[in-house]
Amino acid sequence: MAHLKTGDVVAGRYRVERLLGVGGMGTVFAARDGDTPRMVAIKVLNEVLRQHPTIPKRFLQEAKAASLLATPHAVKVEATGDLADGTPFIVMEYLDGVDLATIVRGGGGRLPVERVLCLADQIAAALQDAHARGVLHRDLKPENVFVIPSPSGEFVKVVDFGISKILAPGSAVKITVTGTTVGTPQYMPMEQLRGVKDLDGRVDVYALGILLYE
């Protein structure tokens, strides 16, 4: 686990309050912005991955990809940096809700059609904006769709652009090689599973179809 604990201050302003969760790539903490009531989430690269030849770049790719997006349905990134020991971190908006996987499990694996369409429309809006800006998510799954209650209904945020591919001219960052498979197999089309190099937005559309079926 990353070397952060309650009370630690990151980047001279974000005071860590508690652990939010541990993922395959990073550990996420809730933190307060200085003396204000504003909360943020700090994602720190897991220690065992620091020396990997591509994963640290892929981790920071999340911040680069998110910064390109204008859609309100993608998590906002506000800062990046390194801890004192050199471990990279990303500061993101704090989301007060649950992921779609938790919602589906709570609904016994079946949700009302109207609710599904409302959620899917917002996910599709996030993907449409990303694809228009040359960004592929490549790991769309229920765990990466956050649902936040709001006065007007459920509001979707797509998170974890950590294995995104940026296709925009002049901003491509090569962090994978042909034949390398990244993503979650259950939501990947055959081309992605085979490590095909020239993928496009259809990989995310395929994943959305699987998500809708579930």
PDB file of N, CA and C in Angstrom, residues 100-150:
ATOM      1  N   LEU A 100     -21.219   1.371 -10.240  1.00  0.00           N
ATOM      2  CA  LEU A 100     -22.345   0.672 -10.862  1.00  0.00           C
ATOM      3  C   LEU A 100     -22.360  -0.808 -10.510  1.00  0.00           C
ATOM      4  N   ALA A 101     -21.189  -1.388 -10.282  1.00  0.00           N
ATOM      5  CA  ALA A 101     -21.138  -2.804  -9.903  1.00  0.00           C
ATOM      6  C   ALA A 101     -21.886  -3.037  -8.595  1.00  0.00           C
ATOM      7  N   THR A 102     -21.731  -2.128  -7.648  1.00  0.00           N
ATOM      8  CA  THR A 102     -22.423  -2.245  -6.364  1.00  0.00           C
ATOM      9  C   THR A 102     -23.929  -2.109  -6.550  1.00  0.00           C
ATOM     10  N   ILE A 103     -24.332  -1.188  -7.422  1.00  0.00           N
ATOM     11  CA  ILE A 103     -25.757  -0.983  -7.680  1.00  0.00           C
ATOM     12  C   ILE A 103     -26.384  -2.219  -8.310  1.00  0.00           C
ATOM     13  N   VAL A 104     -25.689  -2.816  -9.275  1.00  0.00           N
ATOM     14  CA  VAL A 104     -26.219  -4.002  -9.962  1.00  0.00           C
ATOM     15  C   VAL A 104     -26.337  -5.173  -8.990  1.00  0.00           C
ATOM     16  N   ARG A 105     -25.325  -5.349  -8.159  1.00  0.00           N
ATOM     17  CA  ARG A 105     -25.399  -6.427  -7.165  1.00  0.00           C
ATOM     18  C   ARG A 105     -26.552  -6.196  -6.207  1.00  0.00           C
ATOM     19  N   GLY A 106     -26.751  -4.938  -5.802  1.00  0.00           N
ATOM     20  CA  GLY A 106     -27.839  -4.621  -4.886  1.00  0.00           C
ATOM     21  C   GLY A 106     -29.202  -4.826  -5.499  1.00  0.00           C
ATOM     22  N   GLY A 107     -29.282  -4.725  -6.841  1.00  0.00           N
ATOM     23  CA  GLY A 107     -30.542  -4.928  -7.538  1.00  0.00           C
ATOM     24  C   GLY A 107     -30.757  -6.358  -7.976  1.00  0.00           C
ATOM     25  N   GLY A 108     -29.926  -7.267  -7.477  1.00  0.00           N
ATOM     26  CA  GLY A 108     -30.069  -8.672  -7.836  1.00  0.00           C
ATOM     27  C   GLY A 108     -29.703  -8.962  -9.276  1.00  0.00           C
ATOM     28  N   GLY A 109     -28.914  -8.097  -9.884  1.00  0.00           N
ATOM     29  CA  GLY A 109     -28.469  -8.322 -11.258  1.00  0.00           C
ATOM     30  C   GLY A 109     -29.419  -7.797 -12.304  1.00  0.00           C
ATOM     31  N   ARG A 110     -30.497  -7.152 -11.891  1.00  0.00           N
ATOM     32  CA  ARG A 110     -31.456  -6.632 -12.871  1.00  0.00           C
ATOM     33  C   ARG A 110     -31.964  -5.267 -12.397  1.00  0.00           C
ATOM     34  N   LEU A 111     -31.900  -4.278 -13.280  1.00  0.00           N
ATOM     35  CA  LEU A 111     -32.380  -2.938 -12.970  1.00  0.00           C
ATOM     36  C   LEU A 111     -33.530  -2.579 -13.904  1.00  0.00           C
ATOM     37  N   PRO A 112     -34.418  -1.689 -13.496  1.00  0.00           N
ATOM     38  CA  PRO A 112     -35.511  -1.262 -14.377  1.00  0.00           C
ATOM     39  C   PRO A 112     -34.965  -0.639 -15.656  1.00  0.00           C
ATOM     40  N   VAL A 113     -35.653  -0.877 -16.761  1.00  0.00           N
ATOM     41  CA  VAL A 113     -35.195  -0.387 -18.060  1.00  0.00           C
ATOM     42  C   VAL A 113     -34.991   1.126 -18.055  1.00  0.00           C
ATOM     43  N   GLU A 114     -35.910   1.856 -17.446  1.00  0.00           N
ATOM     44  CA  GLU A 114     -35.807   3.319 -17.431  1.00  0.00           C
ATOM     45  C   GLU A 114     -34.534   3.777 -16.728  1.00  0.00           C
ATOM     46  N   ARG A 115     -34.198   3.095 -15.650  1.00  0.00           N
ATOM     47  CA  ARG A 115     -32.980   3.458 -14.917  1.00  0.00           C
ATOM     48  C   ARG A 115     -31.738   3.126 -15.738  1.00  0.00           C
ATOM     49  N   VAL A 116     -31.752   1.972 -16.363  1.00  0.00           N
ATOM     50  CA  VAL A 116     -30.619   1.564 -17.207  1.00  0.00           C
ATOM     51  C   VAL A 116     -30.391   2.570 -18.331  1.00  0.00           C
ATOM     52  N   LEU A 117     -31.474   2.991 -18.979  1.00  0.00           N
ATOM     53  CA  LEU A 117     -31.345   3.934 -20.099  1.00  0.00           C
ATOM     54  C   LEU A 117     -30.808   5.281 -19.627  1.00  0.00           C
ATOM     55  N   CYS A 118     -31.249   5.720 -18.463  1.00  0.00           N
ATOM     56  CA  CYS A 118     -30.772   6.993 -17.913  1.00  0.00           C
ATOM     57  C   CYS A 118     -29.273   6.932 -17.639  1.00  0.00           C
ATOM     58  N   LEU A 119     -28.816   5.833 -17.037  1.00  0.00           N
ATOM     59  CA  LEU A 119     -27.390   5.678 -16.748  1.00  0.00           C
ATOM     60  C   LEU A 119     -26.589   5.525 -18.036  1.00  0.00           C
ATOM     61  N   ALA A 120     -27.109   4.710 -18.953  1.00  0.00           N
ATOM     62  CA  ALA A 120     -26.389   4.450 -20.205  1.00  0.00           C
ATOM     63  C   ALA A 120     -26.235   5.705 -21.043  1.00  0.00           C
ATOM     64  N   ASP A 121     -27.241   6.558 -21.037  1.00  0.00           N
ATOM     65  CA  ASP A 121     -27.182   7.794 -21.803  1.00  0.00           C
ATOM     66  C   ASP A 121     -26.029   8.675 -21.320  1.00  0.00           C
ATOM     67  N   GLN A 122     -25.817   8.706 -20.023  1.00  0.00           N
ATOM     68  CA  GLN A 122     -24.747   9.530 -19.468  1.00  0.00           C
ATOM     69  C   GLN A 122     -23.371   8.915 -19.733  1.00  0.00           C
ATOM     70  N   ILE A 123     -23.282   7.588 -19.646  1.00  0.00           N
ATOM     71  CA  ILE A 123     -22.022   6.918 -19.985  1.00  0.00           C
ATOM     72  C   ILE A 123     -21.667   7.179 -21.442  1.00  0.00           C
ATOM     73  N   ALA A 124     -22.670   7.063 -22.309  1.00  0.00           N
ATOM     74  CA  ALA A 124     -22.449   7.292 -23.737  1.00  0.00           C
ATOM     75  C   ALA A 124     -22.009   8.729 -23.997  1.00  0.00           C
ATOM     76  N   ALA A 125     -22.560   9.679 -23.240  1.00  0.00           N
ATOM     77  CA  ALA A 125     -22.161  11.080 -23.406  1.00  0.00           C
ATOM     78  C   ALA A 125     -20.693  11.262 -23.056  1.00  0.00           C
ATOM     79  N   ALA A 126     -20.237  10.594 -22.009  1.00  0.00           N
ATOM     80  CA  ALA A 126     -18.824  10.665 -21.631  1.00  0.00           C
ATOM     81  C   ALA A 126     -17.944  10.076 -22.730  1.00  0.00           C
ATOM     82  N   LEU A 127     -18.353   8.937 -23.276  1.00  0.00           N
ATOM     83  CA  LEU A 127     -17.574   8.300 -24.332  1.00  0.00           C
ATOM     84  C   LEU A 127     -17.571   9.140 -25.605  1.00  0.00           C
ATOM     85  N   GLN A 128     -18.715   9.737 -25.923  1.00  0.00           N
ATOM     86  CA  GLN A 128     -18.796  10.569 -27.123  1.00  0.00           C
ATOM     87  C   GLN A 128     -17.813  11.733 -27.043  1.00  0.00           C
ATOM     88  N   ASP A 129     -17.757  12.384 -25.884  1.00  0.00           N
ATOM     89  CA  ASP A 129     -16.830  13.499 -25.713  1.00  0.00           C
ATOM     90  C   ASP A 129     -15.385  13.010 -25.784  1.00  0.00           C
ATOM     91  N   ALA A 130     -15.099  11.883 -25.117  1.00  0.00           N
ATOM     92  CA  ALA A 130     -13.739  11.339 -25.134  1.00  0.00           C
ATOM     93  C   ALA A 130     -13.299  10.994 -26.552  1.00  0.00           C
ATOM     94  N   HIS A 131     -14.155  10.307 -27.282  1.00  0.00           N
ATOM     95  CA  HIS A 131     -13.787   9.890 -28.635  1.00  0.00           C
ATOM     96  C   HIS A 131     -13.616  11.091 -29.559  1.00  0.00           C
ATOM     97  N   ALA A 132     -14.454  12.114 -29.380  1.00  0.00           N
ATOM     98  CA  ALA A 132     -14.334  13.318 -30.204  1.00  0.00           C
ATOM     99  C   ALA A 132     -13.005  14.025 -29.957  1.00  0.00           C
ATOM    100  N   ARG A 133     -12.412  13.803 -28.785  1.00  0.00           N
ATOM    101  CA  ARG A 133     -11.144  14.443 -28.429  1.00  0.00           C
ATOM    102  C   ARG A 133      -9.966  13.484 -28.579  1.00  0.00           C
ATOM    103  N   GLY A 134     -10.212  12.343 -29.205  1.00  0.00           N
ATOM    104  CA  GLY A 134      -9.130  11.403 -29.475  1.00  0.00           C
ATOM    105  C   GLY A 134      -8.721  10.554 -28.295  1.00  0.00           C
ATOM    106  N   VAL A 135      -9.630  10.346 -27.332  1.00  0.00           N
ATOM    107  CA  VAL A 135      -9.309   9.548 -26.151  1.00  0.00           C
ATOM    108  C   VAL A 135     -10.167   8.290 -26.121  1.00  0.00           C
ATOM    109  N   LEU A 136      -9.533   7.123 -26.025  1.00  0.00           N
ATOM    110  CA  LEU A 136     -10.230   5.861 -25.809  1.00  0.00           C
ATOM    111  C   LEU A 136     -10.072   5.480 -24.346  1.00  0.00           C
ATOM    112  N   HIS A 137     -11.142   4.976 -23.734  1.00  0.00           N
ATOM    113  CA  HIS A 137     -11.037   4.564 -22.336  1.00  0.00           C
ATOM    114  C   HIS A 137     -10.346   3.213 -22.227  1.00  0.00           C
ATOM    115  N   ARG A 138     -10.844   2.216 -22.941  1.00  0.00           N
ATOM    116  CA  ARG A 138     -10.281   0.871 -23.057  1.00  0.00           C
ATOM    117  C   ARG A 138     -10.449  -0.011 -21.827  1.00  0.00           C
ATOM    118  N   ASP A 139     -11.089   0.491 -20.769  1.00  0.00           N
ATOM    119  CA  ASP A 139     -11.363  -0.378 -19.624  1.00  0.00           C
ATOM    120  C   ASP A 139     -12.701  -0.012 -18.985  1.00  0.00           C
ATOM    121  N   LEU A 140     -13.707   0.213 -19.843  1.00  0.00           N
ATOM    122  CA  LEU A 140     -15.039   0.541 -19.337  1.00  0.00           C
ATOM    123  C   LEU A 140     -15.670  -0.714 -18.742  1.00  0.00           C
ATOM    124  N   LYS A 141     -16.088  -0.620 -17.488  1.00  0.00           N
ATOM    125  CA  LYS A 141     -16.732  -1.721 -16.768  1.00  0.00           C
ATOM    126  C   LYS A 141     -17.521  -1.128 -15.613  1.00  0.00           C
ATOM    127  N   PRO A 142     -18.400  -1.896 -14.972  1.00  0.00           N
ATOM    128  CA  PRO A 142     -19.240  -1.333 -13.904  1.00  0.00           C
ATOM    129  C   PRO A 142     -18.441  -0.681 -12.779  1.00  0.00           C
ATOM    130  N   GLU A 143     -17.284  -1.232 -12.465  1.00  0.00           N
ATOM    131  CA  GLU A 143     -16.467  -0.669 -11.386  1.00  0.00           C
ATOM    132  C   GLU A 143     -15.919   0.706 -11.733  1.00  0.00           C
ATOM    133  N   ASN A 144     -15.884   1.050 -13.025  1.00  0.00           N
ATOM    134  CA  ASN A 144     -15.357   2.345 -13.458  1.00  0.00           C
ATOM    135  C   ASN A 144     -16.451   3.342 -13.820  1.00  0.00           C
ATOM    136  N   VAL A 145     -17.674   3.037 -13.413  1.00  0.00           N
ATOM    137  CA  VAL A 145     -18.796   3.955 -13.588  1.00  0.00           C
ATOM    138  C   VAL A 145     -19.331   4.309 -12.201  1.00  0.00           C
ATOM    139  N   PHE A 146     -19.182   5.565 -11.803  1.00  0.00           N
ATOM    140  CA  PHE A 146     -19.602   6.011 -10.477  1.00  0.00           C
ATOM    141  C   PHE A 146     -20.953   6.706 -10.600  1.00  0.00           C
ATOM    142  N   VAL A 147     -21.879   6.387  -9.708  1.00  0.00           N
ATOM    143  CA  VAL A 147     -23.227   6.954  -9.730  1.00  0.00           C
ATOM    144  C   VAL A 147     -23.432   7.791  -8.469  1.00  0.00           C
ATOM    145  N   ILE A 148     -23.752   9.069  -8.687  1.00  0.00           N
ATOM    146  CA  ILE A 148     -23.881  10.016  -7.583  1.00  0.00           C
ATOM    147  C   ILE A 148     -25.335  10.476  -7.478  1.00  0.00           C
ATOM    148  N   PRO A 149     -25.950  10.377  -6.310  1.00  0.00           N
ATOM    149  CA  PRO A 149     -27.315  10.904  -6.141  1.00  0.00           C
ATOM    150  C   PRO A 149     -27.319  12.426  -6.270  1.00  0.00           C
ATOM    151  N   SER A 150     -28.342  12.958  -6.910  1.00  0.00           N
ATOM    152  CA  SER A 150     -28.483  14.407  -7.021  1.00  0.00           C
ATOM    153  C   SER A 150     -29.972  14.751  -7.000  1.00  0.00           C
TER     154      SER A 150
END
